[in-house]
C-alpha cells in the first residue's frame, strides 16, 4: 500500500477554491494519495489562520504553499511545528495574494463517515472587503521530492501550476 500511495502522490493536486464567507468546511482526502488542497484569497496586509479538527488529528498535517508549490513571505512561520495541524498566512504585500493549503492524510483517517473539519479565521470581514487580483489556480503539480523527510517540501516538490 505504501508503494501505491507513493505513486499516487505524483501528478496533479486539484485546488478547491474557498469563498471568502466560509468559516468552516468539511472534507476528506482521496484514496490512495491521501491528500487534497484548498485555495484562499488574502487581501493586502491581512491574516488567515486555518486549523484542522478530527478525532485522529495527530495523523494529519497542513502545508501552505504558493501557486508554484513553494513558500512565500508571510508563511515561513509554518516551518515551526506547533503540535497541531494548522497554518497561518500574513499578507505582507499591497495586493491580494492567493495561498493554497494541502491537507495531508497519510493514514487515510478521513472518510465520508468521518470527515475532517477546517476552521478558517480571517482578520478581515469578507463581506466588506472587495477582492482583487488573479483567480485561484485549479491545481499544482507534485513530484517525488528530494527534500528531507518531514520538511514542508517533502510532500510535494511542485512545478508551475496549470491554472
mmCIF file of C-alpha atoms in Angstrom:
data_model
loop_
_atom_site.group_PDB
_atom_site.id
_atom_site.type_symbol
_atom_site.label_atom_id
_atom_site.label_comp_id
_atom_site.label_asym_id
_atom_site.label_seq_id
_atom_site.Cartn_x
_atom_site.Cartn_y
_atom_site.Cartn_z
ATOM 1 C CA UNK A 1 0.000 0.000 0.000
ATOM 2 C CA UNK A 2 2.883 2.400 0.715
ATOM 3 C CA UNK A 3 4.147 1.958 -2.855
ATOM 4 C CA UNK A 4 0.669 2.614 -4.282
ATOM 5 C CA UNK A 5 0.369 5.733 -2.132
ATOM 6 C CA UNK A 6 3.816 6.982 -3.209
ATOM 7 C CA UNK A 7 2.895 6.520 -6.890
ATOM 8 C CA UNK A 8 -0.432 8.318 -6.345
ATOM 9 C CA UNK A 9 1.385 11.294 -4.813
ATOM 10 C CA UNK A 10 2.778 12.319 -8.176
ATOM 11 C CA UNK A 11 0.903 14.486 -10.623
ATOM 12 C CA UNK A 12 -1.877 16.989 -10.280
ATOM 13 C CA UNK A 13 -3.333 18.094 -6.924
ATOM 14 C CA UNK A 14 -6.710 19.733 -7.538
ATOM 15 C CA UNK A 15 -7.311 23.012 -5.691
ATOM 16 C CA UNK A 16 -10.797 23.605 -4.289
ATOM 17 C CA UNK A 17 -11.364 27.395 -4.075
ATOM 18 C CA UNK A 18 -12.877 28.535 -0.763
ATOM 19 C CA UNK A 19 -15.179 31.548 -0.874
ATOM 20 C CA UNK A 20 -14.482 34.413 1.490
ATOM 21 C CA UNK A 21 -17.653 33.989 3.567
ATOM 22 C CA UNK A 22 -16.939 30.341 4.514
ATOM 23 C CA UNK A 23 -15.584 29.986 8.074
ATOM 24 C CA UNK A 24 -15.762 26.194 8.331
ATOM 25 C CA UNK A 25 -15.766 23.328 5.850
ATOM 26 C CA UNK A 26 -15.648 19.548 5.961
ATOM 27 C CA UNK A 27 -13.775 17.294 3.602
ATOM 28 C CA UNK A 28 -11.884 14.095 3.012
ATOM 29 C CA UNK A 29 -8.716 13.104 1.225
ATOM 30 C CA UNK A 30 -8.765 10.951 -1.869
ATOM 31 C CA UNK A 31 -7.618 7.341 -1.688
ATOM 32 C CA UNK A 32 -4.819 6.248 -2.295
ATOM 33 C CA UNK A 33 -2.916 9.580 -2.420
ATOM 34 C CA UNK A 34 -4.175 10.763 0.965
ATOM 35 C CA UNK A 35 -4.264 14.475 0.268
ATOM 36 C CA UNK A 36 -6.430 17.295 -1.037
ATOM 37 C CA UNK A 37 -5.929 21.070 -1.358
ATOM 38 C CA UNK A 38 -7.872 24.291 -0.850
ATOM 39 C CA UNK A 39 -7.264 27.786 -2.207
ATOM 40 C CA UNK A 40 -7.775 31.047 -0.312
ATOM 41 C CA UNK A 41 -7.501 34.733 -1.256
ATOM 42 C CA UNK A 42 -5.972 37.050 1.342
ATOM 43 C CA UNK A 43 -6.221 40.852 0.955
ATOM 44 C CA UNK A 44 -3.196 43.120 1.390
ATOM 45 C CA UNK A 45 -1.969 43.332 4.983
ATOM 46 C CA UNK A 46 -4.494 40.776 6.300
ATOM 47 C CA UNK A 47 -4.067 37.416 8.055
ATOM 48 C CA UNK A 48 -5.699 33.994 7.710
ATOM 49 C CA UNK A 49 -5.447 31.013 10.073
ATOM 50 C CA UNK A 50 -6.604 27.502 9.132
ATOM 51 C CA UNK A 51 -6.921 24.764 11.786
ATOM 52 C CA UNK A 52 -7.878 21.151 11.115
ATOM 53 C CA UNK A 53 -10.129 19.264 13.539
ATOM 54 C CA UNK A 54 -10.651 15.490 13.519
ATOM 55 C CA UNK A 55 -10.851 12.736 16.170
ATOM 56 C CA UNK A 56 -7.483 11.448 14.846
ATOM 57 C CA UNK A 57 -5.912 14.829 14.049
ATOM 58 C CA UNK A 58 -2.434 13.597 15.020
ATOM 59 C CA UNK A 59 -2.369 11.795 11.678
ATOM 60 C CA UNK A 60 -2.902 14.991 9.685
ATOM 61 C CA UNK A 61 -0.719 17.905 8.702
ATOM 62 C CA UNK A 62 -1.417 21.090 6.794
ATOM 63 C CA UNK A 63 1.052 22.505 4.280
ATOM 64 C CA UNK A 64 0.693 26.057 2.973
ATOM 65 C CA UNK A 65 2.220 26.844 -0.428
ATOM 66 C CA UNK A 66 2.007 29.397 -3.209
ATOM 67 C CA UNK A 67 0.825 28.508 -6.718
ATOM 68 C CA UNK A 68 4.295 27.175 -7.551
ATOM 69 C CA UNK A 69 4.297 24.807 -4.578
ATOM 70 C CA UNK A 70 6.874 26.846 -2.634
ATOM 71 C CA UNK A 71 6.958 29.110 0.391
ATOM 72 C CA UNK A 72 6.435 32.880 0.302
ATOM 73 C CA UNK A 73 6.885 35.699 2.747
ATOM 74 C CA UNK A 74 4.105 35.585 5.293
ATOM 75 C CA UNK A 75 4.025 31.780 5.579
ATOM 76 C CA UNK A 76 7.509 30.988 6.884
ATOM 77 C CA UNK A 77 6.226 30.689 10.491
ATOM 78 C CA UNK A 78 4.567 27.443 9.387
ATOM 79 C CA UNK A 79 8.013 25.793 9.407
ATOM 80 C CA UNK A 80 7.953 25.871 13.228
ATOM 81 C CA UNK A 81 5.909 22.887 14.487
ATOM 82 C CA UNK A 82 3.063 23.795 16.844
ATOM 83 C CA UNK A 83 1.937 20.245 17.563
ATOM 84 C CA UNK A 84 -1.373 20.995 15.811
ATOM 85 C CA UNK A 85 -2.453 20.670 12.179
ATOM 86 C CA UNK A 86 -2.655 24.422 11.497
ATOM 87 C CA UNK A 87 -1.178 27.078 9.213
ATOM 88 C CA UNK A 88 -1.257 30.870 9.043
ATOM 89 C CA UNK A 89 -0.508 33.470 6.418
ATOM 90 C CA UNK A 90 0.011 37.188 6.895
ATOM 91 C CA UNK A 91 -0.001 39.013 3.562
ATOM 92 C CA UNK A 92 2.996 41.383 3.617
ATOM 93 C CA UNK A 93 2.250 42.905 0.198
ATOM 94 C CA UNK A 94 -0.029 45.685 -1.036
ATOM 95 C CA UNK A 95 -2.111 43.359 -3.201
ATOM 96 C CA UNK A 96 -4.351 40.333 -2.743
ATOM 97 C CA UNK A 97 -2.424 37.056 -2.537
ATOM 98 C CA UNK A 98 -3.594 33.518 -3.246
ATOM 99 C CA UNK A 99 -2.434 30.746 -0.927
ATOM 100 C CA UNK A 100 -3.033 27.012 -1.088
ATOM 101 C CA UNK A 101 -3.399 24.671 1.858
ATOM 102 C CA UNK A 102 -2.689 20.988 1.296
ATOM 103 C CA UNK A 103 -4.366 18.627 3.759
ATOM 104 C CA UNK A 104 -2.069 15.624 4.162
ATOM 105 C CA UNK A 105 -3.810 12.491 5.474
ATOM 106 C CA UNK A 106 -1.245 9.675 5.008
ATOM 107 C CA UNK A 107 -3.144 7.295 7.304
ATOM 108 C CA UNK A 108 -6.426 7.702 5.374
ATOM 109 C CA UNK A 109 -8.235 8.745 8.534
ATOM 110 C CA UNK A 110 -10.803 10.921 6.743
ATOM 111 C CA UNK A 111 -13.835 9.400 5.032
ATOM 112 C CA UNK A 112 -17.422 10.295 4.185
ATOM 113 C CA UNK A 113 -18.461 8.899 7.546
ATOM 114 C CA UNK A 114 -15.608 10.646 9.403
ATOM 115 C CA UNK A 115 -14.565 13.846 7.553
ATOM 116 C CA UNK A 116 -12.063 16.406 8.797
ATOM 117 C CA UNK A 117 -13.162 19.985 9.508
ATOM 118 C CA UNK A 118 -11.180 23.087 8.587
ATOM 119 C CA UNK A 119 -11.845 26.132 10.765
ATOM 120 C CA UNK A 120 -10.941 29.364 8.973
ATOM 121 C CA UNK A 121 -10.226 32.551 10.915
ATOM 122 C CA UNK A 122 -9.747 35.782 8.974
ATOM 123 C CA UNK A 123 -8.570 39.174 10.227
ATOM 124 C CA UNK A 124 -10.964 40.930 7.822
ATOM 125 C CA UNK A 125 -14.675 40.936 7.142
ATOM 126 C CA UNK A 126 -15.107 39.182 3.753
ATOM 127 C CA UNK A 127 -18.438 40.932 3.136
ATOM 128 C CA UNK A 128 -16.894 44.378 3.462
ATOM 129 C CA UNK A 129 -13.603 43.765 1.664
ATOM 130 C CA UNK A 130 -13.533 43.659 -2.160
ATOM 131 C CA UNK A 131 -11.234 41.019 -3.621
ATOM 132 C CA UNK A 132 -8.940 41.927 -6.470
ATOM 133 C CA UNK A 133 -6.218 40.004 -8.250
ATOM 134 C CA UNK A 134 -5.865 36.697 -10.018
ATOM 135 C CA UNK A 135 -8.328 33.831 -9.680
ATOM 136 C CA UNK A 136 -7.188 30.840 -7.627
ATOM 137 C CA UNK A 137 -5.354 28.267 -9.750
ATOM 138 C CA UNK A 138 -7.051 24.950 -10.451
ATOM 139 C CA UNK A 139 -4.163 22.866 -9.177
ATOM 140 C CA UNK A 140 -0.487 22.383 -8.544
ATOM 141 C CA UNK A 141 1.822 19.643 -9.740
ATOM 142 C CA UNK A 142 3.525 17.303 -7.296
ATOM 143 C CA UNK A 143 6.575 15.187 -7.926
ATOM 144 C CA UNK A 144 8.705 12.940 -5.788
ATOM 145 C CA UNK A 145 10.837 15.309 -3.770
ATOM 146 C CA UNK A 146 14.499 15.165 -2.841
ATOM 147 C CA UNK A 147 13.726 17.320 0.210
ATOM 148 C CA UNK A 148 14.406 15.850 3.656
ATOM 149 C CA UNK A 149 11.598 13.790 5.123
ATOM 150 C CA UNK A 150 9.369 15.913 7.341
ATOM 151 C CA UNK A 151 10.197 19.217 5.651
ATOM 152 C CA UNK A 152 7.334 21.220 4.096
ATOM 153 C CA UNK A 153 8.662 20.470 0.620
ATOM 154 C CA UNK A 154 8.916 16.703 1.183
ATOM 155 C CA UNK A 155 5.266 16.004 0.307
ATOM 156 C CA UNK A 156 5.339 17.988 -2.881
ATOM 157 C CA UNK A 157 8.092 19.467 -4.988
ATOM 158 C CA UNK A 158 5.761 21.420 -7.213
ATOM 159 C CA UNK A 159 6.192 22.619 -10.747
ATOM 160 C CA UNK A 160 4.318 25.631 -12.175
ATOM 161 C CA UNK A 161 0.567 25.348 -11.964
ATOM 162 C CA UNK A 162 -1.625 24.538 -14.917
ATOM 163 C CA UNK A 163 -4.317 27.022 -13.991
#
